[in-house]
XYZ file of C-alpha atoms in Angstrom:
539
model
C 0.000 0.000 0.000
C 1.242 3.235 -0.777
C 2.032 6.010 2.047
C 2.608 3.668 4.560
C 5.418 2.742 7.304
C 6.991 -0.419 6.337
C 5.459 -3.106 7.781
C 4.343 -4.238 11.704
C 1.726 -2.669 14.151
C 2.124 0.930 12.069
C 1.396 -0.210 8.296
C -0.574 2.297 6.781
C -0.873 5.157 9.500
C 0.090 7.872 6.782
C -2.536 6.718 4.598
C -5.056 6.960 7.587
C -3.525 10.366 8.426
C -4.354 11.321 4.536
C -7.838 10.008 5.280
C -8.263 11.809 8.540
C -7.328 15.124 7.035
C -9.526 14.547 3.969
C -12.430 14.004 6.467
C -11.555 17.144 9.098
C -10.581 19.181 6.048
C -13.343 22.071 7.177
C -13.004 21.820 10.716
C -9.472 21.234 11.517
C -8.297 24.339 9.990
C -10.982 26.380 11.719
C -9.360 25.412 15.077
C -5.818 26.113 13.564
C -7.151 29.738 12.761
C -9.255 30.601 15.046
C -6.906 30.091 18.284
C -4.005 32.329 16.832
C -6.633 34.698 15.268
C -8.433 35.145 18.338
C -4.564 35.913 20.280
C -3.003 37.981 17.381
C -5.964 40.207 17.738
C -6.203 39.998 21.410
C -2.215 41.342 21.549
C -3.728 43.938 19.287
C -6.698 45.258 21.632
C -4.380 45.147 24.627
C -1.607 47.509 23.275
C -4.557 49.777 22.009
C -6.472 49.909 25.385
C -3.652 50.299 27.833
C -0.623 52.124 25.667
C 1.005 53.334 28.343
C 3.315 51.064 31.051
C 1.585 52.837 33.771
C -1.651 52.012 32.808
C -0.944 48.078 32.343
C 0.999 48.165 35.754
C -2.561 49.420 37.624
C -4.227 46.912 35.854
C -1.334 44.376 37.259
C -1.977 45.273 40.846
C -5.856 45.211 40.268
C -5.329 41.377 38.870
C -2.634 40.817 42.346
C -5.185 41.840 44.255
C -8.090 39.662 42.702
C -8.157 35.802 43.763
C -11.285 36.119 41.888
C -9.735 37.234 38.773
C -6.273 34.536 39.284
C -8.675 31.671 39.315
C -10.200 32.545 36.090
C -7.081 33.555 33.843
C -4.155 32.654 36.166
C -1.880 34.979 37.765
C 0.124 38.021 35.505
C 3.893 37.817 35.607
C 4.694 40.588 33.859
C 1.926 43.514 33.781
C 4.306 46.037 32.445
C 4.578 44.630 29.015
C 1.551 44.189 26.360
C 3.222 40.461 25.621
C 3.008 39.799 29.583
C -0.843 40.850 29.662
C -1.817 39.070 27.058
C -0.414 35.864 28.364
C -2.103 36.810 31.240
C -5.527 37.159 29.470
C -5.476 34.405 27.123
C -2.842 31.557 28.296
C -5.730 29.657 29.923
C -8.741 30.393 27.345
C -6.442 29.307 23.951
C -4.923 25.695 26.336
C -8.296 24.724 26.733
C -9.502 25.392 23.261
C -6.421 23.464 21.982
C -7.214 20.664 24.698
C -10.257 20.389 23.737
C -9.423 20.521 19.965
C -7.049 17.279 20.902
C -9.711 15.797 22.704
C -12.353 15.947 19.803
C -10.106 14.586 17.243
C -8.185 12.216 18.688
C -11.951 10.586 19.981
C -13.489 10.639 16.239
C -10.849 9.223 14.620
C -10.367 6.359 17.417
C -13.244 5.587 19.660
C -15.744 6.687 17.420
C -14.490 4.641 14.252
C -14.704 1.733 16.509
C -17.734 1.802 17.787
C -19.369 2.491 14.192
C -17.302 -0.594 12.486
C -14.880 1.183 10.642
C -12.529 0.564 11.989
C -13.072 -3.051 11.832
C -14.063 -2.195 7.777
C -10.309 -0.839 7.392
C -9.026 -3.842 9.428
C -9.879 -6.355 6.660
C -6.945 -4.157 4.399
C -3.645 -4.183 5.021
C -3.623 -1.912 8.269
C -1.468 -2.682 11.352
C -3.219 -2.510 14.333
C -1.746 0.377 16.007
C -1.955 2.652 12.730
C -5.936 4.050 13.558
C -5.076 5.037 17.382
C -1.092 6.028 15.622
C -2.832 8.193 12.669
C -5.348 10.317 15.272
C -1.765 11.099 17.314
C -0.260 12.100 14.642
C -2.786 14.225 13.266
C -3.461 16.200 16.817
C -0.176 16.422 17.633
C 0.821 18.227 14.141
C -2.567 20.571 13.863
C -1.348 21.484 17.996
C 2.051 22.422 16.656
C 0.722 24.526 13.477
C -1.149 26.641 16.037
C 1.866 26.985 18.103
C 3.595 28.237 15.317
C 1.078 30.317 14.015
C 0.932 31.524 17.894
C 4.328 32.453 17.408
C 4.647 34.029 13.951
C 1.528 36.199 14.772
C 2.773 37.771 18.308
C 6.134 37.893 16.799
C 4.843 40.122 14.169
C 3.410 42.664 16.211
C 6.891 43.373 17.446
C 6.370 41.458 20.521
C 9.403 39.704 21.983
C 10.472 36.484 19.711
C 11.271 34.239 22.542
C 8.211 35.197 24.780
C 5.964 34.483 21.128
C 7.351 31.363 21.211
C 7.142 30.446 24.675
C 3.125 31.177 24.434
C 2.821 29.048 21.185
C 4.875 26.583 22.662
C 2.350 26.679 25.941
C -1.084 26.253 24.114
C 0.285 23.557 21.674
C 1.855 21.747 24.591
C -1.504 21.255 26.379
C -3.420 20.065 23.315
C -0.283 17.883 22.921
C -0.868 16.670 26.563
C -4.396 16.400 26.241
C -3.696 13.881 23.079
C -1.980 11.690 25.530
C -5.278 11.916 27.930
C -7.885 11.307 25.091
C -6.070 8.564 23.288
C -5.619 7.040 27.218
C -9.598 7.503 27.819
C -10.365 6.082 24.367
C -9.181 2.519 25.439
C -10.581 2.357 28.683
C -14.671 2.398 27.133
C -16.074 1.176 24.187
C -18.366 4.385 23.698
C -16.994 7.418 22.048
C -19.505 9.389 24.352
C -17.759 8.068 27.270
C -14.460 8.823 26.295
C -14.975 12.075 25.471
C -16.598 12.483 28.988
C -13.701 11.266 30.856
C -11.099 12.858 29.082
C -13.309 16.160 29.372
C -13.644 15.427 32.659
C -9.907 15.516 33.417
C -9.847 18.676 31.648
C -12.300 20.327 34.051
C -10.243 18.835 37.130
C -7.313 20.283 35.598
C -8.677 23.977 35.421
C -10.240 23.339 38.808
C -7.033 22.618 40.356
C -5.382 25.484 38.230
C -7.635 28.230 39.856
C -7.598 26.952 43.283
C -3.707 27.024 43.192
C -3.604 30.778 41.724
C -6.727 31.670 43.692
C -5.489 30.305 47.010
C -1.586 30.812 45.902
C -1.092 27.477 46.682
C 1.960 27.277 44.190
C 2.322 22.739 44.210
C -1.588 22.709 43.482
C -1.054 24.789 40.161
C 1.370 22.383 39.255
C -0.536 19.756 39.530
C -2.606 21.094 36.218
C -1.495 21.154 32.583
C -3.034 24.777 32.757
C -0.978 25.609 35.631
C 2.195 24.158 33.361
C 0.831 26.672 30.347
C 0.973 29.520 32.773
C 4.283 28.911 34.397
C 6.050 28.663 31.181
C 5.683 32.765 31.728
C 5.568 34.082 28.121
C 6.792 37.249 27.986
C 8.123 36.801 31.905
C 11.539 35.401 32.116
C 10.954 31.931 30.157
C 11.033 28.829 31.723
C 11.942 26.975 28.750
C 12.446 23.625 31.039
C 8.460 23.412 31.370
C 7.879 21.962 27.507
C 9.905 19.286 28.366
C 7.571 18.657 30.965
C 4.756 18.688 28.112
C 6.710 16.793 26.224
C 7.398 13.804 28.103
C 3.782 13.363 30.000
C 1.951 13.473 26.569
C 4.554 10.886 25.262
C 3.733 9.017 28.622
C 0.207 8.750 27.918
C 0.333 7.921 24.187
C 2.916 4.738 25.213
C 0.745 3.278 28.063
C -2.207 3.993 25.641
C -0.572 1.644 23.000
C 0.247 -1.110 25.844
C -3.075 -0.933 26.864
C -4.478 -1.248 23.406
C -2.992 -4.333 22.862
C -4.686 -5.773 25.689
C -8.091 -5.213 24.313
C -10.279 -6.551 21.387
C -11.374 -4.649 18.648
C -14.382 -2.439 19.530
C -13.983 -2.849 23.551
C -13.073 -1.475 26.071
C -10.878 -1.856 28.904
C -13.626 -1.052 31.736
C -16.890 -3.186 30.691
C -20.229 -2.371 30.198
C -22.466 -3.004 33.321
C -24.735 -5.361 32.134
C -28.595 -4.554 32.848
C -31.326 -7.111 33.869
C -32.894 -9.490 31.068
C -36.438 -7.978 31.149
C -36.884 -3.581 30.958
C -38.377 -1.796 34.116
C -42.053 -1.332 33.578
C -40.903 2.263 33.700
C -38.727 2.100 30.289
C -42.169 1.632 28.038
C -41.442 4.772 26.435
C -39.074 6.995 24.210
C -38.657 9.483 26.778
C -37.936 6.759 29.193
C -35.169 5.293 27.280
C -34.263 8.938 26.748
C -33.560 9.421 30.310
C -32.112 6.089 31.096
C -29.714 6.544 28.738
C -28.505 10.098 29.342
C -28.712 10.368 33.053
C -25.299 9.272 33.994
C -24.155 11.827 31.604
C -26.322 14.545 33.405
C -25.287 13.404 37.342
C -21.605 13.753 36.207
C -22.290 17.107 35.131
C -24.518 18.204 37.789
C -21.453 17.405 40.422
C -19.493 19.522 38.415
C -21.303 22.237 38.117
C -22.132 22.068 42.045
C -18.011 22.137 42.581
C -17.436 25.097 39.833
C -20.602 27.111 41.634
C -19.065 26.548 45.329
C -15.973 27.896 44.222
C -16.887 30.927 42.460
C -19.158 31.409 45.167
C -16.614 31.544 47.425
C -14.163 33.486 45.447
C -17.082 36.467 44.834
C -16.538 37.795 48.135
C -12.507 38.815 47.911
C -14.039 40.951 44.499
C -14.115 43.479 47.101
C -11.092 43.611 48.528
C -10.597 45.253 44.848
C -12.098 47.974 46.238
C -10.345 48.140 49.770
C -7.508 48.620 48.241
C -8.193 50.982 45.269
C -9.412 54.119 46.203
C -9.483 55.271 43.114
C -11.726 52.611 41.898
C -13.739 53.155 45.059
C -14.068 56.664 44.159
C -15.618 56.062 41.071
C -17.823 53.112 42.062
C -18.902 55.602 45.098
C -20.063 58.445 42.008
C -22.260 55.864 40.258
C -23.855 54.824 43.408
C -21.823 51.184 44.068
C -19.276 50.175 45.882
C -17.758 46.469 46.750
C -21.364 45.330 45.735
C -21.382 46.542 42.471
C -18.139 44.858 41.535
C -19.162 41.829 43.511
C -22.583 41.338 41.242
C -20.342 42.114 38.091
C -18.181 39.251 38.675
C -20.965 37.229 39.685
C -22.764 37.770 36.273
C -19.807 36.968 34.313
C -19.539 33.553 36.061
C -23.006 32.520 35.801
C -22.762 33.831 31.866
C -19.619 31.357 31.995
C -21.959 28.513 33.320
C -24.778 29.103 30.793
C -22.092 28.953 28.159
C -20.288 25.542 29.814
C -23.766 24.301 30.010
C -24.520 24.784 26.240
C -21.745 21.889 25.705
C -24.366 19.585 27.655
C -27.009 20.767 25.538
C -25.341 20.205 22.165
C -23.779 16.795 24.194
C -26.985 15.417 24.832
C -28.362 16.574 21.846
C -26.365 14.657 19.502
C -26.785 11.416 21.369
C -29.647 11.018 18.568
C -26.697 11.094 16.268
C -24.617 8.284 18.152
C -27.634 6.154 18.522
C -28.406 6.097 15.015
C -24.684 5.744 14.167
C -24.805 2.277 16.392
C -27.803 1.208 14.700
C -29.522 1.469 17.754
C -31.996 3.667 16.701
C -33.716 0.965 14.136
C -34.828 -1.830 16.566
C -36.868 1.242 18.297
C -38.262 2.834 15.233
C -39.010 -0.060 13.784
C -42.114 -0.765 16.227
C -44.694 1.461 16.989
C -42.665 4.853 18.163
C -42.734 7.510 15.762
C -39.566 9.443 14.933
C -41.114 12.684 16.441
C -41.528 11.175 19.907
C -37.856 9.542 19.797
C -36.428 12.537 18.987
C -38.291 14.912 21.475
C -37.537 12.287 24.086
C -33.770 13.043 23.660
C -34.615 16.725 23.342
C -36.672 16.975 26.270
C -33.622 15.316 28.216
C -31.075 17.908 27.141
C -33.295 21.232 27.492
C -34.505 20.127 31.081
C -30.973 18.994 31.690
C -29.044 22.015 30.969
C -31.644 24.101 32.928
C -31.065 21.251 35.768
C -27.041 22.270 35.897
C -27.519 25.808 35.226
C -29.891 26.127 38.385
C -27.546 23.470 40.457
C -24.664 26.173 39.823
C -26.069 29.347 40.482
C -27.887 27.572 43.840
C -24.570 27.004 44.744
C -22.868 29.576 43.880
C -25.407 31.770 45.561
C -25.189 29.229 48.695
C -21.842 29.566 49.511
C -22.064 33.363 48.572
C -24.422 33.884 51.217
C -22.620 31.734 53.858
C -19.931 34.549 53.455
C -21.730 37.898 53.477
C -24.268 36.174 56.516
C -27.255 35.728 54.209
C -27.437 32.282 52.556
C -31.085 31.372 51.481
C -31.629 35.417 50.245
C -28.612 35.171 48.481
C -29.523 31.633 46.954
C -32.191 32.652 45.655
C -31.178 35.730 43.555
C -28.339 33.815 42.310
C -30.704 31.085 41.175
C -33.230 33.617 39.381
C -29.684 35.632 37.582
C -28.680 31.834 36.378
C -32.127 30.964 35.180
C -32.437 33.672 32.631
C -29.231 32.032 30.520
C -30.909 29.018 30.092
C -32.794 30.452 27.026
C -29.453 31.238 25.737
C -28.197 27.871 26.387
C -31.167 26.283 24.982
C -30.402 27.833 21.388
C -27.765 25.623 21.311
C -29.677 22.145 21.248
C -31.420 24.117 18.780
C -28.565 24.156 16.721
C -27.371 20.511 17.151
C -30.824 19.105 16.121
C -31.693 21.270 12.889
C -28.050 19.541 11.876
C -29.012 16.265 13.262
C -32.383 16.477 11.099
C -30.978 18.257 8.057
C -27.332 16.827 7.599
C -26.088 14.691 10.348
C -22.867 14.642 8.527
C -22.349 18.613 9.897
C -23.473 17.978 13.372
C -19.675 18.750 14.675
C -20.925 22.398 13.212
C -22.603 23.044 16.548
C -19.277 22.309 18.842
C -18.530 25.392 16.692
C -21.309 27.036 17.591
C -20.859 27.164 20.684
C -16.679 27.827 20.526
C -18.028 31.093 18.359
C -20.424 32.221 20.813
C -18.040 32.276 23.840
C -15.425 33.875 21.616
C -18.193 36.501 21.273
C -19.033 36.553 24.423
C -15.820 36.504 26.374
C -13.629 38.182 23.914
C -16.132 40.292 21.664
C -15.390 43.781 23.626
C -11.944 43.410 24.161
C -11.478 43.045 20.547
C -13.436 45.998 19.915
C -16.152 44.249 17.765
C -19.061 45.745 16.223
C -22.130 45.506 18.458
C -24.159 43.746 15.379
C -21.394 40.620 15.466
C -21.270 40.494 19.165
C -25.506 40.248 18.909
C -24.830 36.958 16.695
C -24.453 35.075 19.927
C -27.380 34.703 21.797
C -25.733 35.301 25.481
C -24.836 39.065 24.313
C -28.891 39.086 25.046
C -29.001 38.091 28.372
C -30.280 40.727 30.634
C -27.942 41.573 33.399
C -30.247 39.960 36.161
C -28.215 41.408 39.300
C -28.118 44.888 38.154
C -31.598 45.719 37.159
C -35.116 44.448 35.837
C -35.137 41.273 33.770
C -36.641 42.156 30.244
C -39.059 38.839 29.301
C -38.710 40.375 25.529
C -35.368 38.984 24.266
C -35.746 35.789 26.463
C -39.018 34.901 24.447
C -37.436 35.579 21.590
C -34.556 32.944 22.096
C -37.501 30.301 23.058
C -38.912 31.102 19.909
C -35.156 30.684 18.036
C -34.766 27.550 19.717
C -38.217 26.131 19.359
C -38.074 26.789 15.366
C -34.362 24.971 14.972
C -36.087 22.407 16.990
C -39.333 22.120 14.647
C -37.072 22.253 11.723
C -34.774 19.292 13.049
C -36.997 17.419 13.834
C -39.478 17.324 10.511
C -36.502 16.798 8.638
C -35.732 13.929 10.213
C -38.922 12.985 9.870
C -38.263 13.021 5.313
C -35.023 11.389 5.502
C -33.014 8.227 5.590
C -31.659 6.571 8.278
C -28.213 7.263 8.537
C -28.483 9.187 5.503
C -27.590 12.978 5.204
């Protein structure tokens, strides 16, 4: 076979590589562009809002003073520099969208090719066995090292230090490279692609969560615990520490070599960790679509729910030190004091931007949960249920009723919680708990145009569905990033969290939350009546 390693285990990984780029050929190079895009410009908006060194050192001692603000972007080593800010800003936000990048990938083109036969299809030909799990490596591991050059080259051409651009490319492609090594890991341990993506998404929320308790808390071995914290302590910008990639380099290597020992230990299309096994006879209770809906999906939702009752406790907990912002700027006090705030005011802003950060996290479970249609079908799962007498309308609303009640579920577990420990704090828990619930609520429209989105390409052309991951990358590029980079208010509108009302500071307008039911309800007709006109597995 042509384009292939000579013989063993490896036969014909470039010619799966070939195949794998043929069939990411859209979305692979959005990721490679949009990560550098969205830090070129970034580096851009920075030196044009704070020109001056004075400037970006107040901002510095604002960020020192913060816990709040450490645990979301990480600490700034440098604030006198518009290289060391924007490390600051963005060192976390670009790892995780390269780790997740990784994670996405590496899954399809492994786990995912199993479970729908292919991989058993490309078996029969003269494929070694390592050369699927081999060709997914290879393929993350070079798109993570195009954006870290393209990292590089685009800092570096702003007239930013050359070794600090390559120290921050050199971060961000070292986590998706490390987070290749934990998704190639996770896909050998289940036999579902769902699963694996859950687990190594999982340890991708642990590692954040340990990153911005160890920069919150300054706990400096906890931060090191997390690839995140690695990505921030290579210090772009801040006196390189050039001996951290090795440290990328060698756990990601790690993970891909006990991946491939573990591999060989498995057959085709298993897993490592088996299936529970479930009684011989159904629960009277499983007589339905939305039954099975729920039966399947609600391990899925628990896992999430935890997490989003850890991620609420802590920024609960972290609203309160907002204030000491305050304490100690007095000019920033002065001003607050002229517009009729004070600590509170900043308090409630960082509490909206967290619970806007949960609705958006919570549109991944929507779009997740969504698209377990799609896997179902994939497995030819779906047929033995259609074929008796459930219509295609109440299987698919069964799955959508499951992820619009579920990401309501988390969003309302996070913003109890966050409100809960909140309260504990400033003395007044259950008053507290419940405004925080009622400002989380109103993203759930928001959230909910999301499923939208993954089930008018589920219905229309399932081959697309990966479409709404980018939907919802987009939209929290909007969203987190849209006024720093100075964008025009009519793009920033395209995501539907920009309409949010601001629930803590004022009235809740019904108007533009009705409107994104409305959004989200016609997506959701549309989906599913296509469905209803086409093939199975067809699209």
């Amino acid at each position: 076979m042509t384009g292939t390693l000579p013989g063993g285990p490896l036969t014909g990984t470039l010619t799966l590589v070939r195949l794998a780029l043929r069939r990411d050929r859209v979305l692979l190079p959005v990721w490679i562009v949009l990560i550098p895009g969205v830090i070129a410009a970034s580096a851009s908006a920075i030196a044009d809002l704070y020109p001056q060194a004075a400037q970006r050192v107040a901002l510095g001692v604002t960020i020192s003073s913060a816990p709040a603000l450490q645990a979301l972007t990480g600490p700034v080593f440098d604030a006198t520099s518009v290289g060391g800010l924007t490390a600051w800003r963005l060192t976390t936000m670009a790892s995780v969208l390269a780790a997740l990048m990784s994670i996405l990938v590496i899954t399809r083109h492994t786990r995912a090719e199993e479970e729908t036969g292919r991989t058993e299809l490309i078996g029969a030909c003269a494929i070694g066995r390592h050369a699927t799990p081999a060709s997914a490596v290879l393929v993350a591991g070079s798109a993570n090292l195009l954006i870290g050059l393209l990292i590089t080259l685009a800092l570096a051409g702003q007239g930013l230090p050359g070794a600090g651009a390559l120290a921050f490319g050199l971060a961000v492609s070292g986590t998706g490279w490390t987070f290749t090594g934990v998704a190639i890991l996770a896909a050998q341990l289940t036999e579902h692609a769902r699963t694996a993506n859950a687990l190594a998404t999982a340890v991708l929320g642990l590692a954040f969560l340990l990153r911005a308790l160890g920069d919150a808390a300054r706990i400096e071995p906890l931060s090191w615990l997390s690839p995140l914290g690695w990505a921030q302590r290579i210090r772009a910008f801040a006196g390189e520490r050039w001996q951290v990639v090795a440290l990328f380099a060698v756990t990601g290597l790690a993970l891909v070599a006990v991946a491939a020992l573990l591999s060989a230990r498995r057959d085709l299309g298993a897993g490592l960790l088996p299936p529970r096994l479930g009684p011989r006879d159904a629960a009277p209770d499983l007589s339905s679509p939305f039954a099975l809906a729920w039966r399947l999906q609600r391990g899925g939702l628990l896992t999430w729910t935890i997490g989003f009752t850890v991620v609420g406790a802590m920024f609960g907990a972290l609203a309160h030190s907002v204030g000491d912002i305050v304490r100690d700027n007095p000019s920033l006090a002065e001003l607050l004091s002229r517009i009729g705030g004070g600590a509170d005011v900043l308090t409630d802003t960082f509490l909206t931007a967290e619970l806007g950060l949960l609705g958006l996290v919570a549109g991944g479970y929507a779009v997740q949960a969504t698209l377990r249609l799609q896997a179902e079908e994939s497995a030819i799962r779906a047929e033995p249920v259609l074929a008796t007498a459930v219509p295609r309308w109440r299987w698919t609303t069964g799955h959508l009723f499951v992820a619009l009640s579920g990401s309501a579920t988390i969003v309302a577990v996070g913003g109890l919680t966050t409100g809960l420990t909140h309260g504990i704090r400033t003395g007044e828990p259950v008053g507290q708990a419940m405004r925080l619930l009622g400002a989380a609520l109103v993203q759930v429209p928001a959230t909910w145009t999301l499923a939208g989105i993954a089930m008018l390409l589920f219905g229309l052309v399932p081959r697309l569905t990966a479409l709404a991951w980018a939907a919802l990358a987009a939209f929290a590029l909007l969203s987190q990033l849209g006024e720093l980079l100075q964008l025009d208010d009519w793009i920033r509108g395209l995501s539907p969290f920009s309409h949010v009302p601001q629930a803590l500071s004022g009235p809740v307008r019904a108007t533009p939350l009705l409107w994104l039911d409305a959004i989200t309800a016609a997506l959701s007709l549309a989906g599913i009546i296509a469905f209803q006109r086409r093939d199975l597995r067809g699209g």
